[in-house]
Coordinates of C-alpha atoms and ligand atoms in Angstrom, one line a residue:
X1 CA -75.7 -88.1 34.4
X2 CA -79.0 -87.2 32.4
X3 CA -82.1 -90.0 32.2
X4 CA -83.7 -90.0 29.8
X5 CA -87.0 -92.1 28.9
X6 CA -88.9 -93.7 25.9
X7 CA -92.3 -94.7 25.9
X8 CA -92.3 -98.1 26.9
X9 CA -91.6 -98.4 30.4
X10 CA -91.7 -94.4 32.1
X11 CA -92.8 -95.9 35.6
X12 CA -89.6 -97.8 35.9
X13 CA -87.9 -94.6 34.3
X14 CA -89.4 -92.5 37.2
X15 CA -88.5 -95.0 39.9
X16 CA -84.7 -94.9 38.8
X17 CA -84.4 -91.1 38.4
X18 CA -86.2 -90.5 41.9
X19 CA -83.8 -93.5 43.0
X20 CA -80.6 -91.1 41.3
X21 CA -82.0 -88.2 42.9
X22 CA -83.0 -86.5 39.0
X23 CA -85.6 -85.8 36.9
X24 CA -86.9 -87.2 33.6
X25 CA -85.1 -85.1 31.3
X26 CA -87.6 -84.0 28.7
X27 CA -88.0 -85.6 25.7
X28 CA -91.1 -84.1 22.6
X29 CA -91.9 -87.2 21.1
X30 CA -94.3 -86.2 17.9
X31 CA -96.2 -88.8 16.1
X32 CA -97.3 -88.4 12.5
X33 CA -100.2 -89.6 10.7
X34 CA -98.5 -92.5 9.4
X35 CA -96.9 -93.8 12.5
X36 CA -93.7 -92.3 12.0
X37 CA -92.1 -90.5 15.1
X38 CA -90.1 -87.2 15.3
X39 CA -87.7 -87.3 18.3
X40 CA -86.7 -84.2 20.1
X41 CA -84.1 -83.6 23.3
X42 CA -85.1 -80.8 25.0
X43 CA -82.1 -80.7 27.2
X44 CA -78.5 -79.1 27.2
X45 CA -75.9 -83.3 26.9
X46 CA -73.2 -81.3 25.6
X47 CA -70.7 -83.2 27.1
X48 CA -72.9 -85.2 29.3
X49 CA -73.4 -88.6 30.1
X50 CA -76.7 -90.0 29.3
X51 CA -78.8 -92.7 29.7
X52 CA -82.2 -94.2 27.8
X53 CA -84.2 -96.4 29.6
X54 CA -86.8 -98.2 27.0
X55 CA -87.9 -101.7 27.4
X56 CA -88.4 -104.1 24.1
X57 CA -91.7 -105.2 24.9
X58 CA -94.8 -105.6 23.0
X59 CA -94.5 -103.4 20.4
X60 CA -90.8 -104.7 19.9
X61 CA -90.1 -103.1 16.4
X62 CA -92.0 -99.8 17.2
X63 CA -90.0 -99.5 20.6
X64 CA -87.0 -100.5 19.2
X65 CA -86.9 -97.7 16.9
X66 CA -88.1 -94.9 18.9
X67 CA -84.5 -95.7 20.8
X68 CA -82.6 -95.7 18.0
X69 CA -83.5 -92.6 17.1
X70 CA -83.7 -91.1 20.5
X71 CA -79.9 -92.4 20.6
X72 CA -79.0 -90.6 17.2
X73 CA -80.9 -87.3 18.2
X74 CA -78.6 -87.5 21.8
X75 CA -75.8 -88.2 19.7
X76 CA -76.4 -85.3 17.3
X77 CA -76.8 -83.0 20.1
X78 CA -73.1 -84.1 21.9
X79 CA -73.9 -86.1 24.0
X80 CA -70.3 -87.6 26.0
X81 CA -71.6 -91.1 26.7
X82 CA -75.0 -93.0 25.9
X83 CA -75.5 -95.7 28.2
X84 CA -79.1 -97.5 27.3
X85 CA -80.9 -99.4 29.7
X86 CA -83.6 -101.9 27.8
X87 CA -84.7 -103.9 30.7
X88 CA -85.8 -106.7 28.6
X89 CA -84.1 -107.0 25.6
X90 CA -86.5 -108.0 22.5
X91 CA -84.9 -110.2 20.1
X92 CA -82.7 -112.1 22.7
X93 CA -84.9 -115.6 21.8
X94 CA -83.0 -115.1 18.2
X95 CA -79.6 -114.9 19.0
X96 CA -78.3 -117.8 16.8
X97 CA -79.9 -119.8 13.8
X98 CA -82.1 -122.4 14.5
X99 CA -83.0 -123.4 11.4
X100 CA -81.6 -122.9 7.6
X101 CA -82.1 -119.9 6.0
X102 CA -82.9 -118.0 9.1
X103 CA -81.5 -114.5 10.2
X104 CA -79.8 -113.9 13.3
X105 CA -82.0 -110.7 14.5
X106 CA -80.5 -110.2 17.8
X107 CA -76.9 -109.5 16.1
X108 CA -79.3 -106.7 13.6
X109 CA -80.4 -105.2 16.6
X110 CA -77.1 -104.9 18.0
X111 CA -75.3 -103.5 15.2
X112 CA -77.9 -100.9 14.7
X113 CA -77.8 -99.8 18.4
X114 CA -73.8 -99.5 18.0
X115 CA -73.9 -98.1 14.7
X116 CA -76.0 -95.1 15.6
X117 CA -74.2 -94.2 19.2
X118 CA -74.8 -97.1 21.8
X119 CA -71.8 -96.8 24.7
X120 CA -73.1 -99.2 26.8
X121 CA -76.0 -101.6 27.2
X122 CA -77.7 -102.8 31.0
X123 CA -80.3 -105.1 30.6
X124 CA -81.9 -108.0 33.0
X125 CA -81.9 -111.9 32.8
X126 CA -80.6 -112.5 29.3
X127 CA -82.0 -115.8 27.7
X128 CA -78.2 -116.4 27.2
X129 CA -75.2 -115.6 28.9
X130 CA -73.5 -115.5 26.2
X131 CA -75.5 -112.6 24.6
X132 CA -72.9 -110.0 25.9
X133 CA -70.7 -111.7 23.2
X134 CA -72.5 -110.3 20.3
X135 CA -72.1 -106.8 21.3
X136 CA -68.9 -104.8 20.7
X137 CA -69.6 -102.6 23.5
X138 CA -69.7 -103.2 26.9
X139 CA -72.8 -105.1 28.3
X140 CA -73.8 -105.1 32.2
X141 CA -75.8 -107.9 32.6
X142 CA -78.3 -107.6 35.1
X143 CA -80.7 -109.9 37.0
X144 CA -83.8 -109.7 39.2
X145 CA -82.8 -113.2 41.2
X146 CA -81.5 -111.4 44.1
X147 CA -85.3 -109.5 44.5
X148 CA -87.1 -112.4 43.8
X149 CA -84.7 -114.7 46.0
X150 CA -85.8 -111.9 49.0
X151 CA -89.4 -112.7 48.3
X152 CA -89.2 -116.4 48.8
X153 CA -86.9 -116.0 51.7
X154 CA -89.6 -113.4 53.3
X155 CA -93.2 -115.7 52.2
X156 CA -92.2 -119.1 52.0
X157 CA -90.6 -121.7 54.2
X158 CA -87.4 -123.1 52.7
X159 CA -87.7 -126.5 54.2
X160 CA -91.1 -126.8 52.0
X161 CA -90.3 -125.8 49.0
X162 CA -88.6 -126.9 45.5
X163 CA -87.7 -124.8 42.8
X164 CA -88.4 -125.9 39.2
X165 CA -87.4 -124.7 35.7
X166 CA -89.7 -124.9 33.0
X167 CA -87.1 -125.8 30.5
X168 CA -83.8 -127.5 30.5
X169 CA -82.7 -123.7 29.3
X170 CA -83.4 -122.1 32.5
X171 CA -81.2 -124.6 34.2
X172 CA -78.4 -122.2 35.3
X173 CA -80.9 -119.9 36.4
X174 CA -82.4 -122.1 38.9
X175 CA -79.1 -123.0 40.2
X176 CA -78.1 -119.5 40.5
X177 CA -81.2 -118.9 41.9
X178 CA -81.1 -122.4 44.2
X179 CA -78.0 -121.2 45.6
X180 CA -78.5 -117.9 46.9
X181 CA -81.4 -119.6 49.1
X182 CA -78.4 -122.0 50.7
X183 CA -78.5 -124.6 48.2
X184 CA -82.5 -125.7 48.3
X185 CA -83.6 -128.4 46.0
X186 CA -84.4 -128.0 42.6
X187 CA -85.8 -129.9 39.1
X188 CA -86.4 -129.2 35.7
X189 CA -89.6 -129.6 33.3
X190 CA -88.1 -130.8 30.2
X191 CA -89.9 -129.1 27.3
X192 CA -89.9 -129.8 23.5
X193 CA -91.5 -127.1 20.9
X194 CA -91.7 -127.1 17.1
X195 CA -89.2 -124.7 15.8
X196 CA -91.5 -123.6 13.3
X197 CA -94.7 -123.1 14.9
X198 CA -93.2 -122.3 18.6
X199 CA -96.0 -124.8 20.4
X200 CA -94.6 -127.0 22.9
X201 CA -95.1 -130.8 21.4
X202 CA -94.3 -132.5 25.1
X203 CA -92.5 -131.9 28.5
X204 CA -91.6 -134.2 31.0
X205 CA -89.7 -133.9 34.6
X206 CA -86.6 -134.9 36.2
X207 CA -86.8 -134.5 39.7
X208 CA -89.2 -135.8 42.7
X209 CA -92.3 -132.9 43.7
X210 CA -94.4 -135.3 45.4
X211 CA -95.7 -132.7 48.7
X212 CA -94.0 -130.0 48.1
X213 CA -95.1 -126.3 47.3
X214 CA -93.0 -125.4 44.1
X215 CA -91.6 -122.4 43.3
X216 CA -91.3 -122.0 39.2
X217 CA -88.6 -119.2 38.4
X218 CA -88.1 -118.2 34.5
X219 CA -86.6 -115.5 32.8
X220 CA -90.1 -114.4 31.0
X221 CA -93.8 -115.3 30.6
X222 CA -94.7 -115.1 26.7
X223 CA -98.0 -116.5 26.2
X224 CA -98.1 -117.6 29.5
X225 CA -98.1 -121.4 28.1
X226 CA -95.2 -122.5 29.4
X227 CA -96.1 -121.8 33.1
X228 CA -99.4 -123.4 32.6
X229 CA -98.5 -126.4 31.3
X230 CA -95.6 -126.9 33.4
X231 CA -97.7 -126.4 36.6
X232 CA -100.4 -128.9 35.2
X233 CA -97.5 -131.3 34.9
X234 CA -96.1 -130.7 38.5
X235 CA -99.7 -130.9 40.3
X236 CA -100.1 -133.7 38.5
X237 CA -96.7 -135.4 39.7
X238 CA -98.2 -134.6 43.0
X239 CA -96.6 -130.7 43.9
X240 CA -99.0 -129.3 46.5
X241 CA -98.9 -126.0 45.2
X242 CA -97.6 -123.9 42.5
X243 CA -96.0 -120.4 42.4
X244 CA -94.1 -119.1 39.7
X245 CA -91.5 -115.7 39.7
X246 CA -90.8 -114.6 35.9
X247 CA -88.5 -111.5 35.0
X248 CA -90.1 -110.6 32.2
X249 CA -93.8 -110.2 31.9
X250 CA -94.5 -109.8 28.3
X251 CA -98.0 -111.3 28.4
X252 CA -98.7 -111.5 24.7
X253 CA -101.9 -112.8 23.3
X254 CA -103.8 -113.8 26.1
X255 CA -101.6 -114.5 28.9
X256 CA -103.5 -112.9 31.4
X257 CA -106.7 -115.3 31.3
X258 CA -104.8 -118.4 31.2
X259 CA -102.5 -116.8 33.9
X260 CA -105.4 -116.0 35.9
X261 CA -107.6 -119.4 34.7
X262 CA -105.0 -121.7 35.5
X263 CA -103.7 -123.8 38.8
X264 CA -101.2 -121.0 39.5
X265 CA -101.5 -120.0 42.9
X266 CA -99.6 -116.6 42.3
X267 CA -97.4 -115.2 39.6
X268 CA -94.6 -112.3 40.5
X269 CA -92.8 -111.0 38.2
X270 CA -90.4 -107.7 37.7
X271 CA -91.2 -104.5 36.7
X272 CA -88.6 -104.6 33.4
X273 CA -91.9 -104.1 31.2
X274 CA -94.8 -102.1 32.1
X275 CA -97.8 -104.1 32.5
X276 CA -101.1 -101.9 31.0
X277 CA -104.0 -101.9 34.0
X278 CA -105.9 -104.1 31.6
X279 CA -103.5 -106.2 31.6
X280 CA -103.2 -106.9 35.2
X281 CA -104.9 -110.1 37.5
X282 CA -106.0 -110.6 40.5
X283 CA -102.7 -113.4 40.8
X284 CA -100.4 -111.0 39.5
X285 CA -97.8 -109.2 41.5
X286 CA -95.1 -106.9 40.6
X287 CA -92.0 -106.5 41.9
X288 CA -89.7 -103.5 41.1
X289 CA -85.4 -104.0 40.0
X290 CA -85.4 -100.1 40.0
X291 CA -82.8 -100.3 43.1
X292 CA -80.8 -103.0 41.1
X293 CA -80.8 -100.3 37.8
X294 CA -80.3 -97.5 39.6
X295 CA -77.1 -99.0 41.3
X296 CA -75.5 -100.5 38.7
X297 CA -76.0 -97.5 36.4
X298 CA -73.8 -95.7 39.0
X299 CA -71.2 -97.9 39.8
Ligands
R5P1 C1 -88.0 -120.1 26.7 O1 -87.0 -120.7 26.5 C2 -88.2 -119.0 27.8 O2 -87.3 -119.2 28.8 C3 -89.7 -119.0 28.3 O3 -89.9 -120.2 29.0 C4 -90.6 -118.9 27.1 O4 -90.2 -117.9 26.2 C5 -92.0 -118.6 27.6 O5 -92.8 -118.5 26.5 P1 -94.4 -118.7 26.6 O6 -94.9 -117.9 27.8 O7 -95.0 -118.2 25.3 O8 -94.6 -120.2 26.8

């Protein structure tokens, strides 16, 4: 098996290969003037089985297409099999129409990453589970539960805590996540946006946190607006504490500050997108799902 890597994520690249025992294998990535990128394998995949590993994240569109052509140039060049691994999947908030008149863009991204050589797709804590459905090839559908489930287990006491979702959406999650601790307690924040503008009109919560330390888990931070306002809400329905785990740390805008400004005591998240340096906060801390990649890519 040859791993290959875009530019979006190469740390967790690296971590997987060294986890696989192999090398990067090189990739000439050129960049024009314009923006446009010329994508060259520098390897011998006749007959090989390959993998890409490129997140979605922030830029979605530019990342998006550096894979698809790193796909077509692997399939050019023979390649046997071309597994991708896109730790988070940008997109995966559109996988249905909301509203009149609206696209589905999660079923355009996967037709183009079948259409130009996809075999497989692994990817992390879909929004959905029913995501899988949209692609016609198969879909391993990964999580980073089981590492943050080991976290909590390690640092917190069980007897103390309750886990929270920060939307009715994350609800399965939470239970997944509840019962891998042996069944601990759990709520929900219910939250209400505008479909148009995406800004959260009201939330409310079902469940008692009234001395306990809560333990927010979600599948990403955005903005980081969510997990602020749904730990205002839980201090202020009398939570001692708040800590939240997120798989996905796209920090967009200004996520950091807020992050960092906010009554958050800590905020772990996974390493499935590659947070910049100047991105990074004193509350931050990342976790890695290399382990989790690296075996399910093999199995
Ligand atoms: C929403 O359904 C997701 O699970 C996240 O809660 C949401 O995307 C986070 O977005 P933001 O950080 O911008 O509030």
């Amino acid at each position: 098996m040859l791993i290959f890597s875009g530019s979006s994520n190469k740390p967790l690249a690296g971590k997987i290969a060294r986890d696989l025992n192999k090398e990067i294998s090189p990739t000439e990535i050129f960049v024009f003037p314009d923006g446009e990128k010329r994508i060259r394998i520098k390897e011998e995949v006749l007959g090989e089985d390959c993998v890409i590993v490129q997140s979605a994240s922030i830029p979605p569109d530019e990342n998006y297409m550096e894979l698809f052509i790193m796909i077509d140039a692997l399939k050019r060049s023979g390649a046997k099999s071309i597994k991708t691994l896109i730790p988070y999947l940008g997109y995966q908030r559109q996988d249905h129409i909301f509203r009149e008149g609206e696209a589905v863009s999660l079923e355009v991204i996967a037709e183009i990453l079948t259409r130009v050589g996809m075999t497989e797709l692994f990817s992390f804590d879909l929004h959905s589970p029913k995501i899988p459905e949209i692609f016609s090839v198969p879909v391993h559908h990964l999580s980073a539960l089981p590492v943050f489930a080991d976290k909590i287990r390690k640092e917190f006491n069980l007897n103390d805590i309750i886990l929270v979702s920060p939307d009715m959406g994350g609800i399965r999650r939470i239970k997944q996540i509840s019962e891998e601790l042996g069944n601990i307690p759990f709520a929900t924040v219910e939250k209400n946006r505008d479909l148009s503008t995406g800004e959260i009109n009201d939330s409310g919560l079902t469940g008692d946190v009234r001395g306990k330390a809560v333990v927010i888990v979600d599948d990403m931070i955005s903005t980081g607006i969510t997990m602020v306002e749904a730990a205002n809400l839980l201090i202020e329905s009398g939570a001692t504490k708040v800590v939240v785990f997120a798989t996905h740390a796209i920090l967009a805008r200004y996520a950091d500050k807020i992050l960092q400004e906010s009554r958050i005591e800590r905020v772990i998240v996974s390493d499935t997108v590659e947070v910049p340096n100047f991105k990074q906060f004193p509350k931050l801390e990342i976790l890695s799902i290399a382990k989790e990649a690296a075996r399910a890519l093999i199995s």
